[in-house]
XYZ file of C-alpha atoms in Angstrom:
132
model
C 0.000 0.000 0.000
C 2.921 2.345 0.575
C 3.732 2.134 -3.139
C 0.488 3.940 -3.997
C 1.296 6.770 -1.583
C 4.857 7.053 -2.885
C 3.587 7.040 -6.484
C 1.110 9.860 -5.824
C 3.659 11.963 -3.950
C 6.198 11.443 -6.751
C 3.718 12.633 -9.397
C 2.793 15.668 -7.301
C 6.423 16.501 -6.534
C 7.324 16.402 -10.227
C 4.351 18.641 -11.058
C 5.485 21.083 -8.374
C 9.169 21.031 -9.318
C 8.426 21.619 -13.004
C 5.808 24.371 -12.553
C 5.973 26.953 -15.312
C 6.872 24.473 -18.062
C 5.042 21.868 -20.118
C 6.614 19.114 -17.999
C 4.460 20.166 -15.038
C 1.371 19.244 -17.059
C 2.982 16.066 -18.407
C 3.689 14.658 -14.918
C 0.026 14.146 -13.870
C -0.912 12.903 -17.348
C 1.939 10.372 -17.234
C 0.805 9.465 -13.715
C -2.693 8.779 -15.004
C -1.311 6.656 -17.833
C 0.652 4.632 -15.270
C -2.502 3.975 -13.261
C -4.420 3.020 -16.417
C -1.594 0.598 -17.256
C -1.880 -1.028 -13.809
C -5.664 -1.358 -14.249
C -5.202 -2.901 -17.703
C -2.594 -5.340 -16.398
C -4.974 -6.294 -13.588
C -7.722 -7.133 -16.080
C -5.255 -9.061 -18.262
C -3.983 -10.961 -15.218
C -7.534 -12.109 -14.597
C -7.798 -13.312 -18.204
C -4.415 -15.057 -18.138
C -5.258 -16.958 -14.936
C -8.852 -17.760 -15.964
C -10.277 -15.597 -13.199
C -8.253 -17.091 -10.330
C -6.445 -13.784 -9.689
C -8.926 -10.936 -9.756
C -9.452 -8.541 -6.897
C -12.619 -6.547 -7.395
C -11.576 -4.220 -4.565
C -8.438 -3.236 -6.487
C -10.494 -2.092 -9.467
C -12.937 -0.221 -7.222
C -10.116 1.633 -5.448
C -7.918 2.192 -8.484
C -10.283 4.464 -10.435
C -10.870 7.063 -7.679
C -7.147 6.921 -6.890
C -6.364 7.742 -10.520
C -8.764 10.682 -10.455
C -7.239 11.941 -7.197
C -3.621 11.716 -8.380
C -4.450 13.388 -11.694
C -6.673 16.150 -10.275
C -4.228 17.148 -7.542
C -1.323 16.974 -10.000
C -3.103 19.261 -12.464
C -3.972 21.664 -9.654
C -0.335 21.789 -8.556
C 0.801 22.334 -12.159
C -1.545 25.337 -12.388
C 0.038 27.118 -9.401
C 2.118 30.063 -10.676
C 5.843 29.413 -10.603
C 6.765 33.049 -10.100
C 5.673 35.284 -7.236
C 3.054 37.886 -8.095
C 2.628 41.229 -6.338
C -0.414 41.355 -4.063
C -3.147 43.980 -4.314
C -3.926 43.988 -0.581
C -0.649 45.661 0.453
C 0.967 42.560 1.947
C 4.369 41.096 1.141
C 4.086 38.264 -1.397
C 6.636 36.162 0.513
C 5.727 36.536 4.210
C 2.386 38.418 4.214
C 3.871 41.304 6.231
C 1.722 44.452 6.105
C 3.490 46.886 3.753
C 0.840 49.622 3.753
C 2.287 52.992 4.680
C 5.737 52.277 3.298
C 7.484 54.873 1.183
C 8.188 54.218 -2.475
C 11.935 54.041 -1.832
C 11.462 50.921 0.309
C 12.365 48.243 -2.223
C 12.574 45.321 0.205
C 10.263 43.922 2.842
C 11.548 44.880 6.321
C 10.384 41.534 7.706
C 11.814 38.938 5.277
C 14.057 40.935 2.909
C 12.176 39.966 -0.269
C 11.972 42.536 -3.055
C 8.609 44.318 -2.918
C 6.538 43.640 -6.024
C 3.946 46.095 -7.253
C 0.381 44.774 -7.652
C 0.295 42.352 -10.586
C 4.071 42.506 -11.149
C 5.738 39.124 -11.629
C 8.985 38.338 -9.862
C 11.601 35.770 -10.799
C 11.773 32.188 -9.623
C 14.374 31.558 -6.975
C 16.333 29.177 -9.242
C 16.414 31.780 -12.037
C 17.574 34.480 -9.622
C 20.348 32.202 -8.304
C 21.578 31.494 -11.845
C 21.769 35.172 -12.793
C 23.662 36.176 -9.628
């Protein structure tokens, strides 16, 4: 049973790590194809053994599991990879209240992150590390 948990977490981790590229969307789709392959092999195993090996409970649990892994993976892939400036006056990184700051304050006094204007997109941490 731990294999199913590890499989789901792996698909979700890949979707998260690859956010902002087409690979983030490919991870949950590939995860779904893997689950469909397991379901197909389960049906074939029943045919090959003349019905001696067939667990109805596996089929019943496998379909909702496939929907769960795929839906959560697609949701994770849709999360923006870059920080976006908030309209409510809070820091995008730590949610510190930045209302009342002067325009020359370019960093958050709480966490040190660069202050983004509302709707402005920042850079991903990995991209910022590469350029420095």
